[in-house]
Amino acid sequence: ANSRNLHAGGVKKLESEAGVGATQNHHHHHHHHHHGHDHGHGHKTPKAHTLPSERPQSNDPSAGPNRRYRSSPYPMLSVDEALRRINEHTPEPEVIEVPVTTSLIGSVIAEDVYAAEAVPAYRASIVDGYAVIAPESGSAGQSTKGIFPVASIAHANVGGNLEPLQPGTIARITTGAPLPPNANAVVMVEDTTLDSCTPDGKEEATVEIL
């Protein structure tokens, strides 16, 4: 939306479209005056000693400080009401077609753009953890919880062939790495604990899925 067009009519036009008028302004000030008199907790709410009609009223930014509002001329709105008015008075966005260049910076895309092919071109893990063969929903007596041997390690590269994952085993996997064949889920590393290490102490032998 063009902000210049939105504000072309000036403050009066915006006030009229938003349903804000002099009556509402006066009511707003009167409400706060009344509240100040009734406030009784050992201190008083600050209260203006002048009437709204006695105060300089101008929204012209070129006017000097002595001609500007000393308080907001607009009533207080709830966030929901403010958003409602914004939606009501904001014109529909204009859809245009332009070439893909740096001039697009700052624009909002009007429709989804789909990749011509999958990127990456394989089933990739989005977390560090363990690739598993999760049982089908409703399978009795099967669960991904328990202690499992770590059969292989999958890193984030597409080189080499991955051995198919066998039932009852898991594969350590890094973010972005391809899932081994047969694996259909990944358990986050945060949801596991180390159960045992290999004899040389360098690798995981078994891991418990919590």
PDB file of C-alpha atoms in Angstrom:
ATOM      1  CA  ALA A   1       0.000   0.000   0.000  1.00  0.00           C
ATOM      2  CA  ASN A   2       1.160   3.549  -0.753  1.00  0.00           C
ATOM      3  CA  SER A   3       1.322   5.466   2.536  1.00  0.00           C
ATOM      4  CA  ARG A   4       1.132   8.795   0.705  1.00  0.00           C
ATOM      5  CA  ASN A   5      -2.216   7.817  -0.830  1.00  0.00           C
ATOM      6  CA  LEU A   6      -3.485   6.590   2.533  1.00  0.00           C
ATOM      7  CA  HIS A   7      -2.736   9.954   4.159  1.00  0.00           C
ATOM      8  CA  ALA A   8      -3.624  12.182   1.192  1.00  0.00           C
ATOM      9  CA  GLY A   9      -6.781  13.442   2.887  1.00  0.00           C
ATOM     10  CA  GLY A  10      -4.964  14.527   6.024  1.00  0.00           C
ATOM     11  CA  VAL A  11      -5.870  13.954   9.653  1.00  0.00           C
ATOM     12  CA  LYS A  12      -9.527  14.946   9.238  1.00  0.00           C
ATOM     13  CA  LYS A  13     -10.046  12.258   6.594  1.00  0.00           C
ATOM     14  CA  LEU A  14      -8.382   9.609   8.772  1.00  0.00           C
ATOM     15  CA  GLU A  15     -10.462  10.687  11.762  1.00  0.00           C
ATOM     16  CA  SER A  16     -13.647  10.532   9.719  1.00  0.00           C
ATOM     17  CA  GLU A  17     -12.858   7.079   8.330  1.00  0.00           C
ATOM     18  CA  ALA A  18     -11.931   5.786  11.781  1.00  0.00           C
ATOM     19  CA  GLY A  19     -15.085   7.217  13.352  1.00  0.00           C
ATOM     20  CA  VAL A  20     -13.176   9.543  15.669  1.00  0.00           C
ATOM     21  CA  GLY A  21     -14.783  12.937  16.274  1.00  0.00           C
ATOM     22  CA  ALA A  22     -14.784  15.906  18.596  1.00  0.00           C
ATOM     23  CA  THR A  23     -17.464  14.337  20.797  1.00  0.00           C
ATOM     24  CA  GLN A  24     -15.332  11.283  21.414  1.00  0.00           C
ATOM     25  CA  ASN A  25     -12.313  13.417  22.162  1.00  0.00           C
ATOM     26  CA  HIS A  26     -14.207  15.421  24.763  1.00  0.00           C
ATOM     27  CA  HIS A  27     -15.598  12.284  26.354  1.00  0.00           C
ATOM     28  CA  HIS A  28     -12.142  10.796  26.587  1.00  0.00           C
ATOM     29  CA  HIS A  29     -10.746  13.803  28.471  1.00  0.00           C
ATOM     30  CA  HIS A  30     -13.780  13.996  30.733  1.00  0.00           C
ATOM     31  CA  HIS A  31     -13.413  10.335  31.676  1.00  0.00           C
ATOM     32  CA  HIS A  32      -9.878  10.878  32.888  1.00  0.00           C
ATOM     33  CA  HIS A  33     -10.853  14.002  34.828  1.00  0.00           C
ATOM     34  CA  HIS A  34     -13.571  12.061  36.628  1.00  0.00           C
ATOM     35  CA  HIS A  35     -11.185   9.211  37.395  1.00  0.00           C
ATOM     36  CA  GLY A  36      -8.735  11.626  38.963  1.00  0.00           C
ATOM     37  CA  HIS A  37     -11.323  12.901  41.455  1.00  0.00           C
ATOM     38  CA  ASP A  38     -12.399   9.436  42.561  1.00  0.00           C
ATOM     39  CA  HIS A  39      -8.919   7.963  42.931  1.00  0.00           C
ATOM     40  CA  GLY A  40      -8.286   7.480  46.617  1.00  0.00           C
ATOM     41  CA  HIS A  41      -5.217   5.447  47.541  1.00  0.00           C
ATOM     42  CA  GLY A  42      -3.125   8.122  49.240  1.00  0.00           C
ATOM     43  CA  HIS A  43      -2.094   9.668  45.905  1.00  0.00           C
ATOM     44  CA  LYS A  44      -3.882  11.286  43.017  1.00  0.00           C
ATOM     45  CA  THR A  45      -3.646  10.657  39.318  1.00  0.00           C
ATOM     46  CA  PRO A  46      -2.029  13.641  37.561  1.00  0.00           C
ATOM     47  CA  LYS A  47      -4.794  15.896  36.242  1.00  0.00           C
ATOM     48  CA  ALA A  48      -4.654  18.668  33.685  1.00  0.00           C
ATOM     49  CA  HIS A  49      -5.743  22.104  34.935  1.00  0.00           C
ATOM     50  CA  THR A  50      -6.922  23.307  31.539  1.00  0.00           C
ATOM     51  CA  LEU A  51      -9.837  22.398  29.338  1.00  0.00           C
ATOM     52  CA  PRO A  52      -9.307  20.714  25.972  1.00  0.00           C
ATOM     53  CA  SER A  53     -10.750  23.798  24.276  1.00  0.00           C
ATOM     54  CA  GLU A  54      -8.040  25.963  25.871  1.00  0.00           C
ATOM     55  CA  ARG A  55      -5.141  23.928  24.527  1.00  0.00           C
ATOM     56  CA  PRO A  56      -3.408  24.511  21.187  1.00  0.00           C
ATOM     57  CA  GLN A  57      -4.522  21.811  18.775  1.00  0.00           C
ATOM     58  CA  SER A  58      -2.491  21.073  15.671  1.00  0.00           C
ATOM     59  CA  ASN A  59      -1.102  17.950  14.046  1.00  0.00           C
ATOM     60  CA  ASP A  60       0.969  19.964  11.609  1.00  0.00           C
ATOM     61  CA  PRO A  61       4.575  18.773  12.122  1.00  0.00           C
ATOM     62  CA  SER A  62       5.817  22.142  10.852  1.00  0.00           C
ATOM     63  CA  ALA A  63       4.005  23.973  13.641  1.00  0.00           C
ATOM     64  CA  GLY A  64       6.056  24.994  16.655  1.00  0.00           C
ATOM     65  CA  PRO A  65       5.876  23.103  19.964  1.00  0.00           C
ATOM     66  CA  ASN A  66       3.521  25.742  21.349  1.00  0.00           C
ATOM     67  CA  ARG A  67       0.878  24.796  18.763  1.00  0.00           C
ATOM     68  CA  ARG A  68       0.943  21.043  19.177  1.00  0.00           C
ATOM     69  CA  TYR A  69      -1.282  18.773  21.196  1.00  0.00           C
ATOM     70  CA  ARG A  70      -0.154  18.323  24.770  1.00  0.00           C
ATOM     71  CA  SER A  71      -2.115  15.062  24.976  1.00  0.00           C
ATOM     72  CA  SER A  72      -3.387  12.629  22.388  1.00  0.00           C
ATOM     73  CA  PRO A  73      -6.559  13.811  20.618  1.00  0.00           C
ATOM     74  CA  TYR A  74      -7.546  10.205  19.989  1.00  0.00           C
ATOM     75  CA  PRO A  75      -9.365   7.833  22.359  1.00  0.00           C
ATOM     76  CA  MET A  76      -7.556   4.856  23.815  1.00  0.00           C
ATOM     77  CA  LEU A  77      -8.290   1.668  21.857  1.00  0.00           C
ATOM     78  CA  SER A  78      -7.823  -1.967  22.720  1.00  0.00           C
ATOM     79  CA  VAL A  79      -5.316  -3.878  20.595  1.00  0.00           C
ATOM     80  CA  ASP A  80      -8.134  -5.928  19.053  1.00  0.00           C
ATOM     81  CA  GLU A  81     -10.088  -2.804  18.117  1.00  0.00           C
ATOM     82  CA  ALA A  82      -6.984  -1.103  16.722  1.00  0.00           C
ATOM     83  CA  LEU A  83      -6.197  -4.140  14.573  1.00  0.00           C
ATOM     84  CA  ARG A  84      -9.812  -4.286  13.412  1.00  0.00           C
ATOM     85  CA  ARG A  85      -9.695  -0.671  12.267  1.00  0.00           C
ATOM     86  CA  ILE A  86      -6.370  -1.191  10.534  1.00  0.00           C
ATOM     87  CA  ASN A  87      -7.785  -4.162   8.626  1.00  0.00           C
ATOM     88  CA  GLU A  88     -10.958  -2.258   7.786  1.00  0.00           C
ATOM     89  CA  HIS A  89      -9.229   0.816   6.365  1.00  0.00           C
ATOM     90  CA  THR A  90      -6.152  -0.717   4.750  1.00  0.00           C
ATOM     91  CA  PRO A  91      -6.629  -1.126   0.989  1.00  0.00           C
ATOM     92  CA  GLU A  92      -6.018  -4.456  -0.679  1.00  0.00           C
ATOM     93  CA  PRO A  93      -2.395  -4.960  -1.777  1.00  0.00           C
ATOM     94  CA  GLU A  94      -1.623  -4.534  -5.452  1.00  0.00           C
ATOM     95  CA  VAL A  95      -0.195  -7.590  -7.202  1.00  0.00           C
ATOM     96  CA  ILE A  96       2.428  -6.855  -9.861  1.00  0.00           C
ATOM     97  CA  GLU A  97       4.801  -9.000 -11.904  1.00  0.00           C
ATOM     98  CA  VAL A  98       8.457  -8.000 -11.957  1.00  0.00           C
ATOM     99  CA  PRO A  99      11.694  -9.740 -12.944  1.00  0.00           C
ATOM    100  CA  VAL A 100      13.718 -11.463 -10.245  1.00  0.00           C
ATOM    101  CA  THR A 101      16.363  -8.854  -9.431  1.00  0.00           C
ATOM    102  CA  THR A 102      17.674  -7.073  -6.356  1.00  0.00           C
ATOM    103  CA  SER A 103      14.803  -4.592  -6.790  1.00  0.00           C
ATOM    104  CA  LEU A 104      12.578  -7.216  -5.147  1.00  0.00           C
ATOM    105  CA  ILE A 105      14.225  -6.599  -1.770  1.00  0.00           C
ATOM    106  CA  GLY A 106      11.544  -5.407   0.644  1.00  0.00           C
ATOM    107  CA  SER A 107       8.661  -6.809  -1.414  1.00  0.00           C
ATOM    108  CA  VAL A 108       6.161  -9.410  -0.207  1.00  0.00           C
ATOM    109  CA  ILE A 109       5.611 -12.454  -2.406  1.00  0.00           C
ATOM    110  CA  ALA A 110       2.017 -12.700  -3.633  1.00  0.00           C
ATOM    111  CA  GLU A 111       1.849 -16.481  -4.038  1.00  0.00           C
ATOM    112  CA  ASP A 112       3.827 -19.571  -3.107  1.00  0.00           C
ATOM    113  CA  VAL A 113       6.792 -20.506  -5.272  1.00  0.00           C
ATOM    114  CA  TYR A 114       7.575 -24.211  -5.459  1.00  0.00           C
ATOM    115  CA  ALA A 115      10.965 -25.731  -6.198  1.00  0.00           C
ATOM    116  CA  ALA A 116      11.185 -27.642  -9.456  1.00  0.00           C
ATOM    117  CA  GLU A 117      12.804 -30.512  -7.559  1.00  0.00           C
ATOM    118  CA  ALA A 118      13.266 -31.574  -3.955  1.00  0.00           C
ATOM    119  CA  VAL A 119      16.093 -29.815  -2.097  1.00  0.00           C
ATOM    120  CA  PRO A 120      17.913 -31.751  -0.781  1.00  0.00           C
ATOM    121  CA  ALA A 121      17.152 -34.590  -3.165  1.00  0.00           C
ATOM    122  CA  TYR A 122      16.857 -37.191  -0.400  1.00  0.00           C
ATOM    123  CA  ARG A 123      15.051 -37.789   2.887  1.00  0.00           C
ATOM    124  CA  ALA A 124      17.071 -35.686   5.315  1.00  0.00           C
ATOM    125  CA  SER A 125      17.043 -35.448   9.093  1.00  0.00           C
ATOM    126  CA  ILE A 126      16.279 -32.016  10.531  1.00  0.00           C
ATOM    127  CA  VAL A 127      17.815 -32.836  13.941  1.00  0.00           C
ATOM    128  CA  ASP A 128      20.796 -34.594  15.480  1.00  0.00           C
ATOM    129  CA  GLY A 129      19.665 -37.919  16.878  1.00  0.00           C
ATOM    130  CA  TYR A 130      18.979 -41.524  15.926  1.00  0.00           C
ATOM    131  CA  ALA A 131      17.202 -42.898  12.871  1.00  0.00           C
ATOM    132  CA  VAL A 132      14.717 -45.590  13.864  1.00  0.00           C
ATOM    133  CA  ILE A 133      12.088 -47.866  12.402  1.00  0.00           C
ATOM    134  CA  ALA A 134       8.971 -46.598  14.145  1.00  0.00           C
ATOM    135  CA  PRO A 135       6.091 -49.073  14.402  1.00  0.00           C
ATOM    136  CA  GLU A 136       2.919 -48.377  12.491  1.00  0.00           C
ATOM    137  CA  SER A 137       0.231 -46.569  14.450  1.00  0.00           C
ATOM    138  CA  GLY A 138      -1.788 -49.034  16.495  1.00  0.00           C
ATOM    139  CA  SER A 139       0.826 -51.811  16.384  1.00  0.00           C
ATOM    140  CA  ALA A 140       0.510 -53.824  19.581  1.00  0.00           C
ATOM    141  CA  GLY A 141       3.587 -54.573  21.672  1.00  0.00           C
ATOM    142  CA  GLN A 142       5.953 -52.394  19.609  1.00  0.00           C
ATOM    143  CA  SER A 143       7.609 -49.176  20.734  1.00  0.00           C
ATOM    144  CA  THR A 144      10.586 -46.965  19.928  1.00  0.00           C
ATOM    145  CA  LYS A 145      11.412 -46.791  23.643  1.00  0.00           C
ATOM    146  CA  GLY A 146      14.101 -49.035  25.058  1.00  0.00           C
ATOM    147  CA  ILE A 147      17.799 -49.882  24.595  1.00  0.00           C
ATOM    148  CA  PHE A 148      19.008 -50.381  21.010  1.00  0.00           C
ATOM    149  CA  PRO A 149      22.374 -51.160  19.402  1.00  0.00           C
ATOM    150  CA  VAL A 150      23.797 -48.379  17.212  1.00  0.00           C
ATOM    151  CA  ALA A 151      24.300 -50.092  13.859  1.00  0.00           C
ATOM    152  CA  SER A 152      25.704 -47.207  11.796  1.00  0.00           C
ATOM    153  CA  ILE A 153      26.412 -43.488  11.582  1.00  0.00           C
ATOM    154  CA  ALA A 154      24.919 -41.170   8.936  1.00  0.00           C
ATOM    155  CA  HIS A 155      26.648 -37.842   8.277  1.00  0.00           C
ATOM    156  CA  ALA A 156      25.413 -34.882   6.248  1.00  0.00           C
ATOM    157  CA  ASN A 157      26.806 -35.917   2.880  1.00  0.00           C
ATOM    158  CA  VAL A 158      25.466 -37.872  -0.047  1.00  0.00           C
ATOM    159  CA  GLY A 159      28.604 -39.849  -0.820  1.00  0.00           C
ATOM    160  CA  GLY A 160      28.591 -43.627  -0.429  1.00  0.00           C
ATOM    161  CA  ASN A 161      25.805 -46.103   0.041  1.00  0.00           C
ATOM    162  CA  LEU A 162      23.907 -46.409   3.306  1.00  0.00           C
ATOM    163  CA  GLU A 163      23.221 -49.843   4.689  1.00  0.00           C
ATOM    164  CA  PRO A 164      19.508 -50.506   5.222  1.00  0.00           C
ATOM    165  CA  LEU A 165      18.515 -50.203   8.870  1.00  0.00           C
ATOM    166  CA  GLN A 166      17.490 -53.521  10.391  1.00  0.00           C
ATOM    167  CA  PRO A 167      14.595 -53.919  12.844  1.00  0.00           C
ATOM    168  CA  GLY A 168      15.747 -53.641  16.455  1.00  0.00           C
ATOM    169  CA  THR A 169      18.700 -51.359  15.597  1.00  0.00           C
ATOM    170  CA  ILE A 170      19.186 -47.596  15.287  1.00  0.00           C
ATOM    171  CA  ALA A 171      21.587 -45.355  13.370  1.00  0.00           C
ATOM    172  CA  ARG A 172      23.209 -42.207  14.697  1.00  0.00           C
ATOM    173  CA  ILE A 173      22.390 -39.334  12.358  1.00  0.00           C
ATOM    174  CA  THR A 174      23.395 -35.681  12.078  1.00  0.00           C
ATOM    175  CA  THR A 175      21.300 -32.741  10.928  1.00  0.00           C
ATOM    176  CA  GLY A 176      20.991 -32.755   7.147  1.00  0.00           C
ATOM    177  CA  ALA A 177      22.130 -36.358   6.758  1.00  0.00           C
ATOM    178  CA  PRO A 178      20.107 -38.800   4.633  1.00  0.00           C
ATOM    179  CA  LEU A 179      17.991 -41.357   6.457  1.00  0.00           C
ATOM    180  CA  PRO A 180      19.130 -44.953   5.990  1.00  0.00           C
ATOM    181  CA  PRO A 181      16.796 -47.158   3.936  1.00  0.00           C
ATOM    182  CA  ASN A 182      13.968 -48.631   6.076  1.00  0.00           C
ATOM    183  CA  ALA A 183      14.208 -45.801   8.661  1.00  0.00           C
ATOM    184  CA  ASN A 184      11.007 -43.788   8.934  1.00  0.00           C
ATOM    185  CA  ALA A 185      11.630 -41.491  11.914  1.00  0.00           C
ATOM    186  CA  VAL A 186      14.360 -39.713  13.883  1.00  0.00           C
ATOM    187  CA  VAL A 187      14.522 -39.458  17.676  1.00  0.00           C
ATOM    188  CA  MET A 188      16.190 -36.262  18.926  1.00  0.00           C
ATOM    189  CA  VAL A 189      19.435 -36.816  20.820  1.00  0.00           C
ATOM    190  CA  GLU A 190      17.908 -34.925  23.759  1.00  0.00           C
ATOM    191  CA  ASP A 191      15.414 -37.781  24.155  1.00  0.00           C
ATOM    192  CA  THR A 192      18.129 -40.421  24.586  1.00  0.00           C
ATOM    193  CA  THR A 193      20.852 -41.465  27.017  1.00  0.00           C
ATOM    194  CA  LEU A 194      24.101 -43.358  26.446  1.00  0.00           C
ATOM    195  CA  ASP A 195      23.795 -46.938  27.651  1.00  0.00           C
ATOM    196  CA  SER A 196      27.212 -48.376  26.719  1.00  0.00           C
ATOM    197  CA  CYS A 197      30.307 -47.694  24.591  1.00  0.00           C
ATOM    198  CA  THR A 198      32.373 -49.822  22.223  1.00  0.00           C
ATOM    199  CA  PRO A 199      35.370 -51.644  23.795  1.00  0.00           C
ATOM    200  CA  ASP A 200      37.758 -48.855  22.729  1.00  0.00           C
ATOM    201  CA  GLY A 201      35.473 -46.268  24.331  1.00  0.00           C
ATOM    202  CA  LYS A 202      35.295 -44.141  21.169  1.00  0.00           C
ATOM    203  CA  GLU A 203      31.811 -44.900  19.903  1.00  0.00           C
ATOM    204  CA  GLU A 204      28.338 -45.597  21.204  1.00  0.00           C
ATOM    205  CA  ALA A 205      27.454 -49.264  21.397  1.00  0.00           C
ATOM    206  CA  THR A 206      23.928 -49.042  22.766  1.00  0.00           C
ATOM    207  CA  VAL A 207      21.639 -46.089  23.384  1.00  0.00           C
ATOM    208  CA  GLU A 208      18.458 -45.876  25.401  1.00  0.00           C
ATOM    209  CA  ILE A 209      15.525 -44.040  23.844  1.00  0.00           C
ATOM    210  CA  LEU A 210      13.456 -42.495  26.616  1.00  0.00           C
TER     211      LEU A 210
END
